[in-house]
GROMACS .gro file of C-alpha atoms in nm:
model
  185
    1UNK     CA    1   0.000   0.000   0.000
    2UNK     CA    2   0.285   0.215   0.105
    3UNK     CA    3   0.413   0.211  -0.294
    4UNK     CA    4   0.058   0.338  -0.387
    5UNK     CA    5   0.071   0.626  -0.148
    6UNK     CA    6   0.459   0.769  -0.231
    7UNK     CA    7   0.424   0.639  -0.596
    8UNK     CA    8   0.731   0.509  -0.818
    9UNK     CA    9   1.016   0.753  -0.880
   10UNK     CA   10   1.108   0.593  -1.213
   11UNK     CA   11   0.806   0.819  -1.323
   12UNK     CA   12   0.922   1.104  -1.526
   13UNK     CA   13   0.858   1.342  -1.247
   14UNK     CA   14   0.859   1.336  -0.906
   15UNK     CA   15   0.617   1.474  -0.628
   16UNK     CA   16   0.808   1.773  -0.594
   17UNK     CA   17   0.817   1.865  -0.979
   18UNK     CA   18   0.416   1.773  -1.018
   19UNK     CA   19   0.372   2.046  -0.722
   20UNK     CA   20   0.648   2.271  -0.838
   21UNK     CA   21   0.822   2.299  -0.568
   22UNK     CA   22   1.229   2.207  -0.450
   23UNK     CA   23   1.328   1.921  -0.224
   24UNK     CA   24   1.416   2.200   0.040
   25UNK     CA   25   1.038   2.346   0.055
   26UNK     CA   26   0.903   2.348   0.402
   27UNK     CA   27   0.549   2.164   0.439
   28UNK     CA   28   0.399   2.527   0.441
   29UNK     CA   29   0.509   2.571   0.100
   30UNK     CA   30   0.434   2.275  -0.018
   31UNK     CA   31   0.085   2.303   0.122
   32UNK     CA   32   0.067   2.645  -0.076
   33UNK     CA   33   0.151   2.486  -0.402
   34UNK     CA   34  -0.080   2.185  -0.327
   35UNK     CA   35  -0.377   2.458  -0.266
   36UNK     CA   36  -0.325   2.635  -0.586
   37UNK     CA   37  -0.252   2.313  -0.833
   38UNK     CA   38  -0.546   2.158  -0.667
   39UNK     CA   39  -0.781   2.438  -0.734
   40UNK     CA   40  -0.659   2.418  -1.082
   41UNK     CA   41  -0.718   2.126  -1.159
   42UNK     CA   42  -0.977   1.981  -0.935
   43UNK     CA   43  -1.256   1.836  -1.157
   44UNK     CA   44  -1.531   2.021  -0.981
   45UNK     CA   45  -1.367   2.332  -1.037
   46UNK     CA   46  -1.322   2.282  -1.461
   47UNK     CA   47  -1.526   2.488  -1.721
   48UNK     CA   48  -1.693   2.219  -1.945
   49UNK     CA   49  -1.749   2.430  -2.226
   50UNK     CA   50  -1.389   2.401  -2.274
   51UNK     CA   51  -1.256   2.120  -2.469
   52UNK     CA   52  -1.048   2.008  -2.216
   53UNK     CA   53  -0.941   1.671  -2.176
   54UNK     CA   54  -1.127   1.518  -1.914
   55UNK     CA   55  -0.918   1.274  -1.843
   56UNK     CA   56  -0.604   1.388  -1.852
   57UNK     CA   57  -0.758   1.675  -1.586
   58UNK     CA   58  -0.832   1.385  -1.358
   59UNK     CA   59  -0.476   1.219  -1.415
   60UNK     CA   60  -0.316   1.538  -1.307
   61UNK     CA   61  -0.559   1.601  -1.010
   62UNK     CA   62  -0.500   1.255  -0.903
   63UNK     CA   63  -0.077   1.336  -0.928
   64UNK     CA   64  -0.101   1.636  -0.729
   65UNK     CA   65  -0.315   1.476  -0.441
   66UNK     CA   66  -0.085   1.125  -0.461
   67UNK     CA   67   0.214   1.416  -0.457
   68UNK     CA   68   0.062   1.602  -0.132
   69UNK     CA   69  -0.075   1.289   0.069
   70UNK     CA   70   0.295   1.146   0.091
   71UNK     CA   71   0.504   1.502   0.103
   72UNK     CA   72   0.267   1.633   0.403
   73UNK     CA   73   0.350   1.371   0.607
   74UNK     CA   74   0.709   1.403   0.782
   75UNK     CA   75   0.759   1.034   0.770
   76UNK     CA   76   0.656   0.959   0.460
   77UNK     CA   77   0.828   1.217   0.293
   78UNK     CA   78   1.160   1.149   0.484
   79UNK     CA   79   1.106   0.804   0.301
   80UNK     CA   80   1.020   0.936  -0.057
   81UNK     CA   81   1.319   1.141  -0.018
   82UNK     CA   82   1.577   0.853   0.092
   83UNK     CA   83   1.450   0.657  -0.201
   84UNK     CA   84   1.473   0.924  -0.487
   85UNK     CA   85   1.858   0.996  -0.306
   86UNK     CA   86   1.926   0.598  -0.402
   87UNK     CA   87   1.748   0.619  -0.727
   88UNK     CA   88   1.949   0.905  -0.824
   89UNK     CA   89   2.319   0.719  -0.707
   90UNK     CA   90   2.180   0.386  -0.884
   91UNK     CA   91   2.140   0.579  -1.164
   92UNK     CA   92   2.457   0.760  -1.116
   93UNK     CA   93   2.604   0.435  -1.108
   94UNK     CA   94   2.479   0.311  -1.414
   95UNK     CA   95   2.564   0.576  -1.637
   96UNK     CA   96   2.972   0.580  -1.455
   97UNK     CA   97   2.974   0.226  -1.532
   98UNK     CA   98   2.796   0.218  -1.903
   99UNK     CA   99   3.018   0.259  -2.235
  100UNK     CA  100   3.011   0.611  -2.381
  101UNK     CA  101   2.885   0.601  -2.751
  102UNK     CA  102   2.900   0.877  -2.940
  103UNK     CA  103   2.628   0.852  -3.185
  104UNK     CA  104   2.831   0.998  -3.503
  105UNK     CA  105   3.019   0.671  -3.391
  106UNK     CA  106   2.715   0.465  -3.451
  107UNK     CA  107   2.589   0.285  -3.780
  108UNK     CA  108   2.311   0.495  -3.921
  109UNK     CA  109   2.030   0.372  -4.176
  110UNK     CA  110   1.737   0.429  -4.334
  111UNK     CA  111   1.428   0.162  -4.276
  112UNK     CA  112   1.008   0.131  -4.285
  113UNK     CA  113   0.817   0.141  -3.955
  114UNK     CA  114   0.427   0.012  -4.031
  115UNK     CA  115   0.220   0.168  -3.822
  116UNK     CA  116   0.055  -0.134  -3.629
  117UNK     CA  117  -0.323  -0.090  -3.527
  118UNK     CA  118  -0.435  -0.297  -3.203
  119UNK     CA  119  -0.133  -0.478  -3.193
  120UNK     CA  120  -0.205  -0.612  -3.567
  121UNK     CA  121  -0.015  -0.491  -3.862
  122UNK     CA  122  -0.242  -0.349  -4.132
  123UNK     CA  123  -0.314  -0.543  -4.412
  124UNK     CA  124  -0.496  -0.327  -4.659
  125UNK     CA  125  -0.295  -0.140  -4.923
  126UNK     CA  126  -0.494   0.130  -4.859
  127UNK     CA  127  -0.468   0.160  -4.514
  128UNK     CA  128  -0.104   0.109  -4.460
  129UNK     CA  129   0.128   0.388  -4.271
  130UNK     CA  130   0.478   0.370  -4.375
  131UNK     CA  131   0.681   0.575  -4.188
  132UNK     CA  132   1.062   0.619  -4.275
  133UNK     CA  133   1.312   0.650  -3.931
  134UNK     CA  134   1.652   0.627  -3.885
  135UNK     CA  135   1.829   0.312  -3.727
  136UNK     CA  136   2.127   0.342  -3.515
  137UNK     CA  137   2.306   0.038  -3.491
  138UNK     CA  138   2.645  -0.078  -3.224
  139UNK     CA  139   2.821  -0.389  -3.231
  140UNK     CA  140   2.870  -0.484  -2.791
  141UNK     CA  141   3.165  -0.680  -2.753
  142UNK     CA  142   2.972  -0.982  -2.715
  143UNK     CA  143   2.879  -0.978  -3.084
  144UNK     CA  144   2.538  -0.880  -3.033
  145UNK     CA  145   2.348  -0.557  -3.187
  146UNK     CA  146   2.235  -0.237  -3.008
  147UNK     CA  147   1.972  -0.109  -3.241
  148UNK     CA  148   1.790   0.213  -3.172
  149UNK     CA  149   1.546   0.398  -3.380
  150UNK     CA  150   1.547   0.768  -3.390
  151UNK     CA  151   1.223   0.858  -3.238
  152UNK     CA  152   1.346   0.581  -2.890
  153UNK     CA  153   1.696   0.880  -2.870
  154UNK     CA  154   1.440   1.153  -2.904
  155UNK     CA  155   1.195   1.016  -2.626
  156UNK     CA  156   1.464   0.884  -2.405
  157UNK     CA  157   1.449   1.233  -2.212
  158UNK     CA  158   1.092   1.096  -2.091
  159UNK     CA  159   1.189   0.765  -2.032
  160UNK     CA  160   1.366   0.643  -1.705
  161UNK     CA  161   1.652   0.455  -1.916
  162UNK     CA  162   1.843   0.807  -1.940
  163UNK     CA  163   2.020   0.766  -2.289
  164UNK     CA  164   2.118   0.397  -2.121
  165UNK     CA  165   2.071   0.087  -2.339
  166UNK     CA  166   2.177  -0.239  -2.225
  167UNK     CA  167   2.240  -0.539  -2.440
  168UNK     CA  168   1.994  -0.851  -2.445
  169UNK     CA  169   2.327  -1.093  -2.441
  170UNK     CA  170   2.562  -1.012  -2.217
  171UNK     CA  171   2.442  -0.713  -2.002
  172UNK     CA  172   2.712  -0.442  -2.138
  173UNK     CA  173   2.542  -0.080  -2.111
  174UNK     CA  174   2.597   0.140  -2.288
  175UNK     CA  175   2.544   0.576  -2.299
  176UNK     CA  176   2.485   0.736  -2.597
  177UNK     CA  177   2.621   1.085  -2.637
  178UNK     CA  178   2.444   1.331  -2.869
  179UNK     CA  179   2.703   1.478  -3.077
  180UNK     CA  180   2.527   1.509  -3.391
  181UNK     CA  181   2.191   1.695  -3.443
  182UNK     CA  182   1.881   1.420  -3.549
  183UNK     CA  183   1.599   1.496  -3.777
  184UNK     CA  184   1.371   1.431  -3.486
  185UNK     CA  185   1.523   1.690  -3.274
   0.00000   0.00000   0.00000
């Protein structure tokens, strides 16, 4: 129940960034950012002749109250806060001990992505979604293939993997520096 409460950190943001607020806020701070996100996006409080996203409202109301029930209470935050400290050195850890790979570095080519619909692919001629993307390919020392679409580099930044890929073989990680400019960016 406790993980329900003080949610996972590997979420893109933590409590403190959904309230807007710094690890250092005191709870009266924290309480004063709660108030106002809360009122903002409490679904009671929305203007339905807006086409706003009903949903996606609730979702964020639903953050900010998960956020504020585990940062208002002293022990609960104290825990949230230990475990985002070793989340941070773990991955810390894993980015000291993965391979730098700069991706000019990396094999680079041109290939079809088919849009898939429901988890089918789409048979009709008609219907089909081609997309082009560029593959980046790395050969790990174990012989096997890193292989990493354009659009995975782009959305890494919202992903908790941190530009960190390990391989499927032999467990070598590897960090892939940005030294070149990609169509997606």
């Amino acid at each position: 129940m406790k993980e329900e409460r003080c949610a996972s950190i590997a979420a893109a943001e933590t409590h403190y960034e959904i309230l807007e607020v710094s690890e250092s806020s005191s709870l009266s701070e924290i309480k004063a950012a709660h108030r106002i996100k809360a009122l903002k996006y409490h679904p009671d409080k929305q203007n339905q002749s807006l086409n706003q996203d009903v949903e996606e409202i609730e979702t964020a109301f639903r953050k900010i109250q998960l956020a504020w029930e585990c940062l208002r209470d002293e022990q609960k935050r104290q825990e949230y806060d230990d475990t985002l400290r070793r989340e941070r050195e773990r991955d810390n850890v894993a980015l000291n001990n993965a391979v730098h790979v700069k991706l000019s570095e990396m094999e680079c080519e041109i290939c079809e992505i088919e849009d898939e619909e429901d988890g089918e692919s789409i048979q009709s001629q008609d219907e089909e979604q081609v997309e082009s993307q560029k593959l980046y390919s790395y050969t790990c020392r174990c012989g096997d293939l890193f292989e990493i679409l354009e659009e995975e580099l782009e959305d890494n930044d919202n992903m908790s993997n941190n530009g960190i890929w390990e391989c499927n073989s032999c467990g070598l990680s590897i960090f892939i520096v940005k030294d070149i400019v990609t169509n997606a960016s």
